[in-house]
Coordinates of C-alpha atoms in Angstrom, one line a residue:
Chain C
M195 CA 41.7 -27.4 -2.6
R196 CA 38.3 -27.3 -4.5
R197 CA 35.9 -24.5 -3.5
T198 CA 32.2 -24.7 -3.4
V199 CA 30.2 -22.2 -5.4
G200 CA 28.8 -20.9 -2.1
E201 CA 32.4 -20.0 -1.1
E202 CA 33.1 -18.5 -4.5
I203 CA 30.1 -16.2 -3.8
D204 CA 31.3 -15.4 -0.3
E205 CA 34.7 -14.4 -1.5
A206 CA 33.3 -12.4 -4.4
T207 CA 35.4 -14.3 -6.9
G208 CA 34.9 -14.0 -10.6
V209 CA 32.9 -17.4 -10.8
G210 CA 30.7 -16.4 -7.8
E211 CA 30.0 -13.0 -9.4
V212 CA 28.9 -14.7 -12.7
Y213 CA 26.4 -16.9 -10.7
M214 CA 25.0 -13.9 -8.8
R215 CA 24.6 -11.7 -11.8
S216 CA 22.9 -14.6 -13.7
L217 CA 20.3 -15.1 -10.8
I218 CA 19.7 -11.3 -10.5
R219 CA 19.2 -10.9 -14.2
S220 CA 16.8 -13.8 -14.4
Q221 CA 14.8 -12.5 -11.6
F222 CA 14.8 -9.0 -13.0
R223 CA 13.7 -10.3 -16.4
A224 CA 10.6 -12.0 -14.6
A225 CA 9.8 -8.7 -13.0
V226 CA 10.1 -6.7 -16.2
S227 CA 7.8 -9.3 -18.1
V228 CA 5.2 -8.9 -15.5
T229 CA 5.4 -5.1 -15.9
V230 CA 5.3 -5.2 -19.6
T231 CA 2.2 -7.4 -19.6
V232 CA 0.5 -5.1 -17.2
L233 CA 1.4 -2.2 -19.6
L234 CA 0.1 -3.9 -22.6
T235 CA -3.1 -5.1 -21.1
I236 CA -4.5 -3.3 -18.0
A237 CA -2.6 0.0 -18.4
S238 CA -3.6 0.4 -22.0
L239 CA -7.3 0.0 -21.3
P240 CA -8.0 3.8 -21.0
L241 CA -6.6 4.2 -24.5
V242 CA -8.7 1.3 -25.7
F243 CA -11.9 2.7 -24.3
A244 CA -11.0 6.2 -25.7
A245 CA -10.3 4.8 -29.1
L246 CA -13.3 2.5 -29.4
P247 CA -16.3 4.1 -27.8
G248 CA -18.5 1.4 -29.4
L249 CA -17.4 -0.9 -26.6
N250 CA -19.7 0.9 -24.3
D251 CA -22.7 -0.5 -26.2
V252 CA -21.5 -4.1 -25.7
R253 CA -23.4 -5.5 -22.7
V254 CA -22.8 -8.4 -20.3
G255 CA -26.4 -9.0 -19.1
P256 CA -27.5 -5.4 -18.3
I257 CA -24.0 -4.2 -17.5
P258 CA -21.8 -2.2 -20.1
L259 CA -18.6 -4.2 -20.9
P260 CA -16.2 -1.6 -19.6
W261 CA -17.8 -1.8 -16.1
V262 CA -17.3 -5.6 -16.1
V263 CA -13.7 -5.4 -17.2
L264 CA -12.8 -2.5 -14.9
G265 CA -15.0 -3.4 -12.0
A266 CA -14.2 -7.2 -11.8
G267 CA -12.4 -8.6 -14.8
V268 CA -9.0 -7.0 -14.1
Y269 CA -8.6 -8.6 -10.6
P270 CA -8.3 -12.3 -11.5
A271 CA -5.8 -11.3 -14.1
V272 CA -3.6 -9.6 -11.6
I273 CA -3.9 -12.5 -9.2
A274 CA -2.9 -14.9 -12.0
L275 CA 0.1 -12.7 -12.9
G276 CA 1.3 -12.7 -9.4
W277 CA 1.0 -16.5 -9.2
L278 CA 2.9 -17.1 -12.3
Y279 CA 5.6 -14.7 -11.1
I280 CA 6.1 -16.6 -7.8
R281 CA 6.2 -19.9 -9.6
Y282 CA 8.9 -18.5 -12.0
A283 CA 10.9 -16.8 -9.2
E284 CA 10.9 -19.9 -6.8
R285 CA 12.0 -22.2 -9.7
A286 CA 14.9 -19.7 -10.5
E287 CA 15.9 -19.8 -6.8
R288 CA 15.7 -23.6 -6.7
S289 CA 17.9 -24.1 -9.6
F290 CA 20.3 -21.5 -8.2
A291 CA 20.3 -23.5 -4.9
A292 CA 21.0 -26.7 -6.8
L293 CA 23.9 -25.2 -8.6
V294 CA 25.4 -23.6 -5.5
E295 CA 24.9 -26.5 -3.1
P296 CA 24.5 -29.8 -5.0
R297 CA 25.3 -31.8 -1.7
R298 CA 23.7 -29.5 0.6
S299 CA 22.0 -32.3 2.7
K300 CA 25.5 -33.6 3.6
R301 CA 26.7 -30.3 5.1
P302 CA 25.6 -28.6 8.3
R303 CA 24.0 -25.3 7.9
R304 CA 25.9 -22.3 9.2
Chain K
M39 CA -31.4 8.9 12.4
N40 CA -31.4 7.1 15.9
P41 CA -27.7 7.3 16.8
T42 CA -27.9 4.4 19.5
W43 CA -26.7 1.7 17.1
G44 CA -24.0 3.8 15.7
I45 CA -22.5 4.6 19.1
V46 CA -22.6 0.8 20.0
A47 CA -20.8 0.0 16.7
V48 CA -18.1 2.6 17.2
A49 CA -17.6 1.7 20.9
A50 CA -17.5 -2.0 20.0
V51 CA -14.8 -1.6 17.3
S52 CA -12.8 0.8 19.6
I53 CA -12.9 -1.4 22.6
T54 CA -12.1 -4.6 20.6
T55 CA -9.2 -2.8 19.1
L56 CA -7.9 -1.8 22.5
V57 CA -8.5 -5.2 24.1
I58 CA -6.6 -7.0 21.3
G59 CA -3.9 -4.5 21.6
A60 CA -3.7 -5.1 25.4
F61 CA -3.6 -8.9 24.8
G62 CA -0.7 -8.2 22.5
L63 CA 1.1 -6.4 25.2
R64 CA 1.7 -9.5 27.2
L65 CA 3.3 -11.1 24.1
S66 CA 5.6 -8.1 23.3
R67 CA 8.5 -7.6 25.5
T68 CA 11.6 -6.7 23.4
T69 CA 12.4 -3.9 21.1
S70 CA 12.2 -6.3 18.2
D71 CA 8.7 -7.3 19.2
F72 CA 7.7 -3.7 19.4
Y73 CA 8.9 -2.8 16.0
V74 CA 8.2 -5.8 13.8
A75 CA 6.6 -8.5 15.8
S76 CA 9.8 -10.6 16.0
R77 CA 9.5 -11.5 12.3
S78 CA 7.4 -14.6 13.2
V79 CA 4.1 -13.9 11.6
S80 CA 2.8 -16.6 9.2
P81 CA 1.9 -15.7 5.6
G82 CA -1.9 -16.2 6.2
L83 CA -2.0 -14.0 9.2
N84 CA 0.3 -11.5 7.9
G85 CA -1.6 -11.3 4.5
S86 CA -4.8 -10.5 6.5
A87 CA -3.0 -7.9 8.4
I88 CA -1.5 -6.2 5.6
S89 CA -4.8 -6.0 3.8
G90 CA -6.5 -4.9 6.9
E91 CA -4.0 -2.1 7.2
Y92 CA -4.0 -1.2 3.5
L93 CA -7.8 -0.9 3.1
S94 CA -8.1 2.6 4.5
A95 CA -11.0 5.2 4.6
A96 CA -10.2 5.8 0.9
S97 CA -11.1 2.2 0.0
F98 CA -13.9 1.8 2.4
L99 CA -15.8 5.0 1.9
G100 CA -13.7 7.0 -0.7
V101 CA -14.1 4.7 -3.7
A102 CA -17.8 4.4 -3.5
G103 CA -18.0 8.3 -3.1
L104 CA -15.8 8.7 -6.2
I105 CA -17.8 6.4 -8.3
L106 CA -21.0 8.1 -7.3
V107 CA -19.6 11.3 -8.6
G108 CA -17.2 10.3 -11.3
G109 CA -18.5 6.9 -12.6
A110 CA -16.5 4.5 -14.7
D111 CA -13.2 6.3 -14.6
M112 CA -13.0 6.1 -10.9
L113 CA -12.8 2.4 -11.0
W114 CA -9.0 3.0 -11.7
Y115 CA -8.4 3.9 -8.2
P116 CA -9.1 0.4 -6.7
I117 CA -7.4 -1.2 -9.7
G118 CA -4.3 0.9 -9.2
W119 CA -4.2 0.0 -5.5
T120 CA -4.2 -3.7 -6.4
V121 CA -1.8 -3.6 -9.3
G122 CA 0.5 -1.6 -6.9
Y123 CA 0.8 -4.7 -4.8
L124 CA 1.7 -6.8 -8.0
L125 CA 4.5 -4.5 -8.8
L126 CA 5.5 -4.5 -5.2
L127 CA 5.6 -8.3 -5.4
V128 CA 7.8 -8.5 -8.5
F129 CA 10.2 -5.8 -7.8
V130 CA 10.7 -5.4 -4.0
A131 CA 8.9 -8.1 -1.8
A132 CA 11.6 -10.8 -1.5
P133 CA 14.8 -8.7 -1.8
L134 CA 13.5 -6.1 0.7
R135 CA 12.7 -8.7 3.3
R136 CA 16.2 -10.2 2.7
S137 CA 17.7 -6.8 3.1
G138 CA 17.0 -7.3 6.8
A139 CA 16.3 -3.6 7.6
Y140 CA 13.2 -2.4 9.5
T141 CA 12.4 0.7 7.5
I142 CA 13.2 2.4 4.2
P143 CA 15.7 4.8 5.9
D144 CA 17.3 1.5 7.2
F145 CA 17.4 0.2 3.6
A146 CA 18.8 3.5 2.2
Q147 CA 21.5 3.6 4.8
S148 CA 22.7 -0.1 4.4
R149 CA 22.4 -0.2 0.7
L150 CA 24.0 3.3 0.1
Q151 CA 26.3 3.5 3.1
S152 CA 25.2 6.9 3.7
L153 CA 23.9 8.6 6.8
A154 CA 22.6 11.6 4.7
A155 CA 20.5 9.2 2.5
R156 CA 19.0 7.9 5.7
R157 CA 18.1 11.4 6.9
V158 CA 16.4 12.5 3.8
S159 CA 14.5 9.2 3.6
M160 CA 13.2 9.8 7.1
V161 CA 11.8 13.2 6.2
V162 CA 10.0 11.6 3.1
V163 CA 8.7 8.8 5.4
V164 CA 7.1 11.4 7.7
G165 CA 5.7 13.5 4.7
I166 CA 4.0 10.5 3.3
G167 CA 2.7 9.4 6.6
W168 CA 1.1 12.8 7.3
L169 CA -0.5 13.0 3.9
Y170 CA -1.9 9.6 4.5
L171 CA -3.1 10.2 8.0
M172 CA -5.0 13.4 7.4
P173 CA -7.7 12.0 5.2
Q174 CA -8.1 9.0 7.6
F175 CA -8.8 11.5 10.5
Q176 CA -11.1 13.7 8.3
G177 CA -13.0 10.6 7.2
A178 CA -13.5 9.6 10.9
G179 CA -14.9 13.0 11.6
L180 CA -17.2 12.9 8.6
T181 CA -18.5 9.4 9.6
L182 CA -19.5 10.4 13.2
Q183 CA -21.0 13.5 11.8
T184 CA -23.2 11.5 9.4
V185 CA -24.1 8.7 11.7
L186 CA -24.3 10.4 15.2
D187 CA -24.7 14.1 14.3
A188 CA -21.7 14.7 16.2
P189 CA -19.4 17.7 15.5
R190 CA -16.6 16.9 13.0
W191 CA -13.7 17.0 15.5
V192 CA -15.2 14.2 17.7
G193 CA -14.4 11.4 15.3
T194 CA -11.1 12.8 14.3
V195 CA -9.9 13.3 17.9
L196 CA -11.3 9.8 18.9
V197 CA -9.4 7.9 16.2
A198 CA -6.2 9.8 17.0
A199 CA -6.5 9.0 20.6
I200 CA -7.2 5.3 20.2
V201 CA -4.3 4.9 17.8
T202 CA -1.9 6.6 20.2
I203 CA -3.1 4.5 23.2
N204 CA -2.8 1.4 21.1
I205 CA 0.6 1.9 19.9
S206 CA 1.8 2.7 23.4
L207 CA 0.3 -0.5 24.7
G208 CA 1.8 -3.0 22.2
G209 CA 3.6 -1.9 19.3
M210 CA 3.6 -3.9 16.2
R211 CA 2.7 -7.3 17.6
S212 CA -0.7 -6.1 18.8
I213 CA -1.2 -4.4 15.6
T214 CA -0.7 -7.6 13.6
F215 CA -3.6 -9.2 15.5
V216 CA -5.8 -6.0 15.4
Q217 CA -5.3 -5.7 11.6
A218 CA -6.0 -9.2 10.6
F219 CA -9.2 -9.0 12.5
Q220 CA -10.0 -5.7 11.0
Y221 CA -9.6 -7.0 7.4
W222 CA -12.4 -9.5 8.0
L223 CA -14.4 -7.0 9.8
K224 CA -14.3 -4.6 6.8
L225 CA -15.0 -7.2 4.3
T226 CA -18.1 -8.5 6.2
A227 CA -19.2 -4.8 7.0
L228 CA -19.5 -4.1 3.2
L229 CA -20.6 -7.5 2.1
V230 CA -23.6 -8.2 4.4
P231 CA -25.2 -4.8 4.1
L232 CA -24.7 -5.1 0.3
M233 CA -26.8 -8.3 0.2
F234 CA -29.7 -6.6 1.9
L235 CA -29.3 -3.4 -0.3
L236 CA -29.5 -5.5 -3.5
L237 CA -32.4 -7.4 -2.2
A238 CA -34.2 -4.0 -1.6
W239 CA -33.1 -2.7 -5.0
S240 CA -34.6 -5.8 -6.7
R241 CA -37.8 -5.5 -4.8
D242 CA -37.9 -1.8 -6.0
G243 CA -38.0 -3.0 -9.6
E244 CA -34.2 -2.8 -10.3
P245 CA -34.2 0.7 -11.5
H246 CA -31.1 1.8 -13.4
P247 CA -29.0 4.8 -12.6
V248 CA -29.8 8.1 -14.2
Q249 CA -27.1 8.1 -16.6
S250 CA -25.0 10.8 -18.3
Q251 CA -22.6 9.6 -20.9
A252 CA -19.6 11.1 -19.0
W253 CA -20.5 9.0 -15.9
L254 CA -21.4 5.8 -17.5
E255 CA -18.5 5.6 -20.1
P256 CA -14.9 5.4 -19.3
L257 CA -13.4 8.4 -20.9
G258 CA -17.0 9.4 -21.9
V259 CA -15.5 12.8 -22.5
A260 CA -12.2 11.8 -23.9
T261 CA -10.3 15.1 -23.7
G262 CA -6.5 15.1 -23.3
E263 CA -6.9 16.4 -19.9
H264 CA -9.2 13.7 -18.8
L265 CA -6.9 11.0 -20.3
Y266 CA -4.0 12.7 -18.4
S267 CA -5.8 12.5 -15.1
V268 CA -6.6 8.7 -15.6
Y269 CA -3.0 8.0 -16.2
A270 CA -1.7 10.2 -13.4
V271 CA -3.9 8.1 -11.1
I272 CA -2.7 4.8 -12.7
L273 CA 1.1 5.8 -12.4
A274 CA 0.8 7.1 -8.8
T275 CA -1.0 4.1 -7.5
F276 CA 0.9 1.4 -9.6
L277 CA 4.3 2.6 -8.4
G278 CA 3.3 4.4 -5.1
T279 CA 2.1 1.2 -3.2
M280 CA 5.7 -0.1 -2.9
G281 CA 6.9 3.0 -1.3
L282 CA 4.3 3.5 1.5
P283 CA 6.1 3.3 4.7
H284 CA 3.3 1.3 6.5
V285 CA 3.2 -1.3 3.7
V286 CA 7.0 -1.7 3.6
V287 CA 7.5 -2.1 7.3
R288 CA 5.1 -5.0 7.2
F289 CA 7.4 -7.0 5.0
Y290 CA 9.9 -7.4 7.8
T291 CA 7.5 -9.4 9.7
N292 CA 7.8 -12.2 7.3
P293 CA 10.2 -15.0 8.3
D294 CA 12.0 -15.0 4.9
G295 CA 12.0 -13.7 1.2
R296 CA 9.9 -16.7 0.1
A297 CA 7.2 -16.1 2.7
A298 CA 7.3 -12.3 1.7
R299 CA 6.2 -13.3 -1.8
R300 CA 3.6 -15.7 -0.6
T301 CA 2.2 -13.1 1.8
T302 CA 1.9 -10.6 -1.2
L303 CA 0.0 -13.1 -3.2
I304 CA -2.5 -13.6 -0.3
V305 CA -2.9 -9.8 -0.1
L306 CA -3.7 -9.6 -3.8
L307 CA -6.4 -12.2 -3.3
L308 CA -7.8 -10.5 -0.2
I309 CA -7.8 -6.9 -1.5
S310 CA -9.2 -8.0 -4.9
A311 CA -12.1 -9.6 -3.1
F312 CA -12.8 -6.3 -1.1
Y313 CA -12.6 -4.0 -4.1
L314 CA -15.4 -5.8 -5.9
L315 CA -17.8 -4.3 -3.4
P316 CA -17.4 -0.5 -3.3
T317 CA -18.5 -0.2 -7.0
F318 CA -22.0 -1.5 -6.1
Y319 CA -22.3 1.2 -3.4
G320 CA -21.3 3.9 -5.8
V321 CA -23.8 2.7 -8.5
L322 CA -26.7 2.2 -6.0
G323 CA -25.8 5.6 -4.6
R324 CA -26.2 7.0 -8.2
I325 CA -29.8 5.7 -8.1
Y326 CA -30.8 6.5 -4.5
A327 CA -28.5 9.2 -3.1
S328 CA -27.4 11.4 -5.9
D329 CA -28.2 14.5 -3.8
L330 CA -25.0 13.9 -1.9
I331 CA -23.0 15.1 -4.9
A332 CA -24.5 18.5 -4.7
A333 CA -24.2 18.5 -0.9
G334 CA -20.4 17.7 -1.2
R335 CA -20.9 14.8 1.0
A336 CA -20.3 11.9 -1.5
D337 CA -17.9 10.1 0.7
T338 CA -20.7 9.2 3.0
V339 CA -22.7 7.4 0.4
A340 CA -22.1 3.9 1.8
L341 CA -23.3 5.1 5.2
E342 CA -26.4 6.7 3.8
L343 CA -27.7 4.0 1.6
P344 CA -29.0 1.4 4.2
G345 CA -31.2 4.1 5.9
R346 CA -32.7 5.2 2.4
L347 CA -33.4 1.7 1.1
I348 CA -34.4 -0.2 4.2
A349 CA -36.8 1.4 6.7
G350 CA -36.8 1.0 10.5
T351 CA -34.3 -0.9 12.8
G352 CA -33.1 -3.0 9.9
G353 CA -31.5 -0.1 8.0
E354 CA -30.2 1.3 11.3
L355 CA -28.5 -2.0 12.1
L356 CA -26.9 -2.1 8.7
T357 CA -25.8 1.5 9.0
A358 CA -24.2 0.6 12.2
M359 CA -22.4 -2.3 10.7
I360 CA -20.9 -0.1 7.9
T361 CA -19.9 2.5 10.5
A362 CA -18.1 -0.3 12.3
G363 CA -16.3 -1.2 9.2
A364 CA -15.5 2.3 8.5
F365 CA -14.1 2.8 11.9
A366 CA -12.0 -0.3 11.6
A367 CA -10.6 1.3 8.4
F368 CA -9.6 4.4 10.1
L369 CA -8.2 2.7 13.1
S370 CA -6.1 0.0 11.2
T371 CA -4.7 2.4 8.6
S372 CA -3.9 5.1 11.0
S373 CA -2.3 2.6 13.4
G374 CA -0.2 1.2 10.7
V375 CA 1.0 4.5 9.3
T376 CA 1.6 6.0 12.7
M377 CA 3.5 3.0 13.8
A378 CA 5.7 3.1 10.7
I379 CA 6.5 6.7 10.9
S380 CA 7.0 6.8 14.6
G381 CA 9.2 3.7 14.3
V382 CA 11.4 5.8 12.1
V383 CA 11.3 8.9 14.2
G384 CA 11.7 6.8 17.3
Q385 CA 14.9 5.4 16.0
A386 CA 16.1 8.8 15.3
I387 CA 15.2 10.0 18.8
A388 CA 16.8 6.9 20.5
A389 CA 20.0 7.5 18.6
Q390 CA 20.2 11.0 20.0
R391 CA 20.4 9.6 23.4
P392 CA 22.7 6.5 23.5
A393 CA 23.7 4.3 26.2
K394 CA 20.3 4.1 27.8
G395 CA 19.7 0.7 26.7
R396 CA 16.6 -1.1 25.4
I397 CA 13.9 0.7 27.4
S398 CA 14.8 4.1 26.1
S399 CA 14.2 3.1 22.5
I400 CA 10.6 1.9 23.5
T401 CA 10.0 5.1 25.3
A402 CA 11.4 6.9 22.2
L403 CA 8.8 5.1 20.0
R404 CA 6.0 6.1 22.5
L405 CA 7.2 9.8 22.3
A406 CA 7.5 9.6 18.6
S407 CA 3.9 8.3 18.1
V408 CA 2.5 11.3 20.0
L409 CA 4.7 13.7 17.9
C410 CA 3.8 12.0 14.6
I411 CA 0.1 12.0 15.2
S412 CA -0.3 15.6 16.3
V413 CA 0.7 17.3 13.0
P414 CA -1.8 15.5 10.7
L415 CA -4.4 15.9 13.5
V416 CA -4.1 19.6 13.5
L417 CA -4.2 19.7 9.7
A418 CA -7.3 17.4 9.6
L419 CA -9.0 19.8 12.0
N420 CA -8.2 22.9 10.1
A421 CA -7.9 22.1 6.4
D422 CA -10.8 22.0 4.0
S423 CA -11.8 18.5 3.2
V424 CA -10.9 17.1 -0.2
P425 CA -12.6 13.8 -1.3
I426 CA -10.9 11.1 0.8
A427 CA -9.6 9.0 -2.2
N428 CA -8.1 12.0 -4.0
S429 CA -6.3 13.1 -0.9
V430 CA -4.9 9.7 -0.3
V431 CA -3.5 9.8 -3.9
F432 CA -1.3 12.7 -2.8
A433 CA 0.6 10.2 -0.5
F434 CA 0.8 7.7 -3.3
T435 CA 2.1 10.3 -5.8
L436 CA 4.9 11.3 -3.2
A437 CA 5.8 7.6 -2.6
A438 CA 5.9 6.8 -6.4
S439 CA 8.1 9.8 -7.0
T440 CA 10.6 9.1 -4.2
F441 CA 10.7 5.6 -2.6
S442 CA 9.7 3.7 -5.7
P443 CA 12.8 4.8 -7.7
L444 CA 14.9 4.4 -4.6
L445 CA 13.7 0.8 -4.1
I446 CA 13.7 -0.3 -7.7
L447 CA 17.0 1.2 -8.6
G448 CA 18.5 0.2 -5.2
I449 CA 17.6 -3.4 -5.5
W450 CA 18.2 -4.0 -9.2
W451 CA 20.9 -1.5 -10.2
R452 CA 24.5 -1.7 -8.8
G453 CA 25.2 1.8 -10.1
L454 CA 22.9 3.7 -7.6
T455 CA 24.9 6.1 -5.5
A456 CA 24.0 8.0 -2.3
I457 CA 24.2 11.4 -4.0
G458 CA 22.0 10.2 -6.9
A459 CA 19.5 8.7 -4.5
I460 CA 19.4 11.9 -2.4
A461 CA 18.9 14.1 -5.5
G462 CA 16.0 12.0 -6.6
L463 CA 14.4 12.0 -3.2
I464 CA 14.5 15.7 -3.0
G465 CA 13.6 16.4 -6.6
G466 CA 10.9 13.9 -6.9
G467 CA 9.7 14.8 -3.5
I468 CA 9.4 18.6 -4.1
A469 CA 7.7 17.9 -7.5
A470 CA 5.0 15.6 -5.9
A471 CA 4.5 17.8 -3.0
T472 CA 3.1 20.6 -5.2
A473 CA -0.1 18.5 -5.5
P474 CA -1.5 19.1 -2.0
F475 CA -0.5 22.7 -1.8
V476 CA -2.0 23.6 -5.2
T477 CA -5.2 21.7 -4.4
L478 CA -5.7 23.0 -0.9
V479 CA -4.4 26.6 -1.3
S480 CA -5.1 27.7 -4.9
D481 CA -7.9 27.5 -7.4
L482 CA -6.0 26.9 -10.6
D483 CA -8.3 25.6 -13.4
G484 CA -7.7 23.9 -16.8
W485 CA -4.4 22.4 -17.8
A486 CA -2.4 24.2 -15.2
G487 CA -4.5 23.1 -12.4
T488 CA -4.6 19.4 -13.7
L489 CA -0.9 19.3 -14.2
L490 CA -0.1 20.7 -10.8
S491 CA -2.7 18.9 -8.8
Q492 CA -1.9 15.5 -10.3
P493 CA 1.8 15.7 -10.9
A494 CA 2.7 11.9 -11.0
I495 CA 3.1 11.9 -14.8
W496 CA 6.1 14.3 -14.6
S497 CA 7.2 13.9 -10.9
V498 CA 7.8 10.2 -11.1
P499 CA 10.2 10.6 -14.2
I500 CA 11.8 13.5 -12.3
G501 CA 12.6 11.1 -9.4
F502 CA 13.8 8.3 -11.5
S503 CA 16.0 10.4 -13.8
L504 CA 17.6 12.4 -11.0
M505 CA 18.5 9.1 -9.3
I506 CA 19.9 7.6 -12.6
F507 CA 21.8 10.6 -13.9
G508 CA 23.0 11.8 -10.4
S509 CA 24.4 8.3 -9.9
L510 CA 26.0 8.2 -13.3
L511 CA 27.7 11.5 -12.6
T512 CA 29.1 10.4 -9.2
R513 CA 30.0 6.9 -10.4
S514 CA 33.2 7.0 -8.2
T515 CA 31.3 7.3 -5.0
R516 CA 29.5 3.8 -5.5
P517 CA 29.4 2.0 -2.2
T518 CA 32.4 -0.5 -2.1
N519 CA 30.3 -3.2 -0.6
V520 CA 27.5 -3.2 -3.3
G521 CA 28.5 -6.7 -4.4
R522 CA 27.8 -8.1 -1.0
T523 CA 24.6 -6.1 -0.6
M524 CA 23.4 -7.6 -3.9
V525 CA 24.3 -11.2 -2.6
R526 CA 22.2 -10.6 0.5
L527 CA 19.2 -9.1 -1.3
H528 CA 19.0 -11.8 -3.9
T529 CA 20.2 -15.1 -2.7
P530 CA 17.5 -17.5 -1.2
E531 CA 17.9 -17.8 2.6
R532 CA 18.3 -21.6 2.3
V533 CA 21.5 -21.2 0.3
N534 CA 24.6 -21.3 2.3
V535 CA 26.4 -18.1 1.6
D536 CA 27.5 -15.7 4.1
R537 CA 24.6 -13.4 5.1
R538 CA 26.2 -11.8 8.1
Y539 CA 26.9 -8.5 6.3

């Protein structure tokens, strides 16, 4: 009898394990990518400001550039990262679902 | 200042909170309702509620006060509280919801199959909760003192009483409505007065703040100690958010993991919008209210500004509006934190008295909420006040050094064992707990004081490495069902695998 991938995962067979590990690894890689992006951009700003004091003389209108970046500019970047992550994570889950249950519509849900 | 409008504002927020709470009472009947609103809250409502709960006295009053005193470097506090949600989104939101547990101790027990890990987590939950509640209560006292000339204890006791009554009435369901409402109240209460303040400022000829380099420029005095402090705040807030008990418990109210992610994105939007505002209050305060720094009352800057810029009833009405928002902040955060820690303590109390059925667990929750609120109440009444936002960072540091490694490693690494986790919780917890003691009790200056009062830079690595090395040393005690747990945490709900475990 042929087993579905869902059953392979339920019974913790070698095949099911491989599918699960690959899903987890792909989700973890997404999380780490977001973290590294944050470290390289937002979290490195204190070092950038410490290294380049000249940035304080750059003005956006009357406001010094660091205030614009820290007071407002960071937030849209955080939201955009969150949005990109969700798109990626949901796509990974969709393709996992398609792999595990190619004919899901024909089967009743448990 | 004429206190009438302030009294009206405080009364209105308090009564509305209690009425919405009572309305929720009719909807909440079962234990599941009481604890997590039956997991039936939509992402929009839940996002508003989470934001409402999250934006505490530290955000509403504390950030403006910090910016008034410290300038550009203080902008890292709200940034950290926002990025904390981003890291929560990518590392824990969906898997934590899929774990199906109510609280972090539940998660620890089911992931690690260890009652001891559950008990240690409970102690940490209560510790974080108390550290978080104390500044909320102190902020309430400070607010009523500023607006109504009331003694400090009045606001503190008032907030504690309302929170206790509200939790006894309705549990989590009513809190969801209350907090969703309070997010919008808080946003309006900072936004509308700000419009008038900016108008008054522009009529005044748009004066610039009296600047010192240290205030105006981030790392204007770039000493190593200074840089260390900034990174301590960054580390504590980035990682601490995911470990706050009142934030985590909210994720169980999402219907599934996908909704948990979407809710978090909405939260990011809502708190980002809010965090644009306190900066203006801090900068305007530097122009018009810099005497508050010397008076040690910087946290009241948002409350003081309207009266100083706008004469007569207009200014009083705006002050009343900000007072209402501040009170909403104290009430929503205190309710959320108290609910979260008394949920945990309530489970423990109920477990001591088995076979009394459902009612006893709700009675246990009510009992626990009284217990959980009295300790920080006593602390708030007796301890010296530290700036609200600094004080809240103690709670973030503790969460970042304990629950953040527990959740990240527990969700993504099969190798975590109960002994490793417990070692990390205890070691990281003790390291992080030095901060409030050193700050409140001693007067250490220089590097020693900085290192001990802002321990995140070393306490977070201690928590992580104790968990990792502790687990590697006890590899043979890995829970046997870790494979199943991983399936449950990471498979999307719609996939038809067995989720009963």
